mmCIF file with all atom_site columns, C-alpha atoms in Angstrom:
data_model
loop_
_atom_site.group_PDB
_atom_site.id
_atom_site.type_symbol
_atom_site.label_atom_id
_atom_site.label_alt_id
_atom_site.label_comp_id
_atom_site.label_asym_id
_atom_site.label_entity_id
_atom_site.label_seq_id
_atom_site.pdbx_PDB_ins_code
_atom_site.Cartn_x
_atom_site.Cartn_y
_atom_site.Cartn_z
_atom_site.occupancy
_atom_site.B_iso_or_equiv
_atom_site.pdbx_formal_charge
_atom_site.auth_seq_id
_atom_site.auth_comp_id
_atom_site.auth_asym_id
_atom_site.auth_atom_id
_atom_site.pdbx_PDB_model_num
ATOM 1  C CA . ALA A 1 1  ? 135.322 79.946  -165.400 1.00 0.00 ? 1  ALA A CA 1
ATOM 2  C CA . TRP A 1 2  ? 133.580 78.144  -162.553 1.00 0.00 ? 2  TRP A CA 1
ATOM 3  C CA . PHE A 1 3  ? 135.629 80.028  -159.977 1.00 0.00 ? 3  PHE A CA 1
ATOM 4  C CA . SER A 1 4  ? 134.481 83.343  -161.487 1.00 0.00 ? 4  SER A CA 1
ATOM 5  C CA . HIS A 1 5  ? 130.847 82.280  -161.225 1.00 0.00 ? 5  HIS A CA 1
ATOM 6  C CA . PHE A 1 6  ? 131.236 81.659  -157.502 1.00 0.00 ? 6  PHE A CA 1
ATOM 7  C CA . ALA A 1 7  ? 133.719 84.386  -156.532 1.00 0.00 ? 7  ALA A CA 1
ATOM 8  C CA . ILE A 1 8  ? 132.722 87.292  -158.781 1.00 0.00 ? 8  ILE A CA 1
ATOM 9  C CA . GLU A 1 9  ? 129.164 86.766  -159.968 1.00 0.00 ? 9  GLU A CA 1
ATOM 10 C CA . GLY A 1 10 ? 127.924 84.997  -156.830 1.00 0.00 ? 10 GLY A CA 1
ATOM 11 C CA . ASN A 1 11 ? 126.047 82.305  -158.720 1.00 0.00 ? 11 ASN A CA 1
ATOM 12 C CA . LYS A 1 12 ? 126.615 78.760  -159.904 1.00 0.00 ? 12 LYS A CA 1
ATOM 13 C CA . PRO A 1 13 ? 127.275 77.753  -163.520 1.00 0.00 ? 13 PRO A CA 1
ATOM 14 C CA . ALA A 1 14 ? 124.305 76.442  -165.496 1.00 0.00 ? 14 ALA A CA 1
ATOM 15 C CA . SER A 1 15 ? 126.386 73.385  -166.329 1.00 0.00 ? 15 SER A CA 1
ATOM 16 C CA . PHE A 1 16 ? 125.944 72.205  -162.716 1.00 0.00 ? 16 PHE A CA 1
ATOM 17 C CA . GLY A 1 17 ? 122.193 71.990  -163.205 1.00 0.00 ? 17 GLY A CA 1
ATOM 18 C CA . HIS A 1 18 ? 122.341 70.588  -166.740 1.00 0.00 ? 18 HIS A CA 1
ATOM 19 C CA . PRO A 1 19 ? 125.526 68.506  -167.014 1.00 0.00 ? 19 PRO A CA 1
ATOM 20 C CA . PHE A 1 20 ? 124.368 66.479  -170.041 1.00 0.00 ? 20 PHE A CA 1
ATOM 21 C CA . TRP A 1 21 ? 123.611 69.563  -172.124 1.00 0.00 ? 21 TRP A CA 1
ATOM 22 C CA . SER A 1 22 ? 126.838 71.204  -171.005 1.00 0.00 ? 22 SER A CA 1
ATOM 23 C CA . VAL A 1 23 ? 128.971 68.268  -172.148 1.00 0.00 ? 23 VAL A CA 1
ATOM 24 C CA . ARG A 1 24 ? 126.973 67.964  -175.375 1.00 0.00 ? 24 ARG A CA 1
ATOM 25 C CA . GLY A 1 25 ? 127.588 71.641  -176.139 1.00 0.00 ? 25 GLY A CA 1
ATOM 26 C CA . ASP A 1 26 ? 131.292 71.303  -175.359 1.00 0.00 ? 26 ASP A CA 1
ATOM 27 C CA . PHE A 1 27 ? 131.634 68.401  -177.781 1.00 0.00 ? 27 PHE A CA 1
ATOM 28 C CA . GLN A 1 28 ? 129.654 70.291  -180.431 1.00 0.00 ? 28 GLN A CA 1
ATOM 29 C CA . MET A 1 29 ? 132.023 73.274  -180.164 1.00 0.00 ? 29 MET A CA 1
ATOM 30 C CA . LEU A 1 30 ? 135.097 71.025  -180.285 1.00 0.00 ? 30 LEU A CA 1
ATOM 31 C CA . SER A 1 31 ? 133.721 69.252  -183.336 1.00 0.00 ? 31 SER A CA 1
ATOM 32 C CA . MET A 1 32 ? 133.114 72.551  -185.125 1.00 0.00 ? 32 MET A CA 1
ATOM 33 C CA . MET A 1 33 ? 136.633 73.769  -184.294 1.00 0.00 ? 33 MET A CA 1
ATOM 34 C CA . TRP A 1 34 ? 138.185 70.522  -185.570 1.00 0.00 ? 34 TRP A CA 1
ATOM 35 C CA . GLN A 1 35 ? 136.205 70.941  -188.801 1.00 0.00 ? 35 GLN A CA 1
ATOM 36 C CA . GLY A 1 36 ? 137.607 74.432  -189.280 1.00 0.00 ? 36 GLY A CA 1
ATOM 37 C CA . ARG A 1 37 ? 134.311 76.155  -188.500 1.00 0.00 ? 37 ARG A CA 1
ATOM 38 C CA . ASP A 1 38 ? 135.778 78.578  -185.944 1.00 0.00 ? 38 ASP A CA 1
ATOM 39 C CA . ALA A 1 39 ? 134.542 81.556  -187.947 1.00 0.00 ? 39 ALA A CA 1
ATOM 40 C CA . GLU A 1 40 ? 130.970 80.309  -187.603 1.00 0.00 ? 40 GLU A CA 1
ATOM 41 C CA . LEU A 1 41 ? 131.371 79.989  -183.830 1.00 0.00 ? 41 LEU A CA 1
ATOM 42 C CA . THR A 1 42 ? 132.790 83.527  -183.665 1.00 0.00 ? 42 THR A CA 1
ATOM 43 C CA . ARG A 1 43 ? 129.866 84.887  -185.711 1.00 0.00 ? 43 ARG A CA 1
ATOM 44 C CA . ILE A 1 44 ? 127.325 83.136  -183.475 1.00 0.00 ? 44 ILE A CA 1
ATOM 45 C CA . ALA A 1 45 ? 128.993 84.524  -180.332 1.00 0.00 ? 45 ALA A CA 1
ATOM 46 C CA . GLU A 1 46 ? 129.082 88.057  -181.766 1.00 0.00 ? 46 GLU A CA 1
ATOM 47 C CA . ASP A 1 47 ? 125.410 87.839  -182.771 1.00 0.00 ? 47 ASP A CA 1
ATOM 48 C CA . ALA A 1 48 ? 124.473 86.683  -179.270 1.00 0.00 ? 48 ALA A CA 1
ATOM 49 C CA . LYS A 1 49 ? 126.499 89.510  -177.721 1.00 0.00 ? 49 LYS A CA 1
ATOM 50 C CA . ARG A 1 50 ? 124.811 92.102  -179.949 1.00 0.00 ? 50 ARG A CA 1
ATOM 51 C CA . LEU A 1 51 ? 121.359 90.768  -179.069 1.00 0.00 ? 51 LEU A CA 1
ATOM 52 C CA . THR A 1 52 ? 122.173 90.803  -175.364 1.00 0.00 ? 52 THR A CA 1
ATOM 53 C CA . VAL A 1 53 ? 123.417 94.395  -175.516 1.00 0.00 ? 53 VAL A CA 1
ATOM 54 C CA . ARG A 1 54 ? 120.403 95.467  -177.585 1.00 0.00 ? 54 ARG A CA 1
ATOM 55 C CA . GLU A 1 55 ? 117.940 93.807  -175.178 1.00 0.00 ? 55 GLU A CA 1
ATOM 56 C CA . GLY A 1 56 ? 119.719 95.385  -172.212 1.00 0.00 ? 56 GLY A CA 1
ATOM 57 C CA . SER A 1 57 ? 119.516 98.871  -173.703 1.00 0.00 ? 57 SER A CA 1
ATOM 58 C CA . GLU A 1 58 ? 115.816 98.473  -174.533 1.00 0.00 ? 58 GLU A CA 1
ATOM 59 C CA . ALA A 1 59 ? 115.031 97.463  -170.951 1.00 0.00 ? 59 ALA A CA 1
ATOM 60 C CA . ALA A 1 60 ? 116.640 100.619 -169.543 1.00 0.00 ? 60 ALA A CA 1
#
């Protein structure tokens, strides 16, 4: 994913500026997956995607 940030989007990943929070979030996601809470992670991601799309359409 880091390569895409540089090559396609022309920016740097937020994890470079906040490495502690990045690693903490990675471990949190791994923990939830190991506990069988993948569905919750999927729901959270879908909610975030819907909000992003909605905010983008309101700004236009």
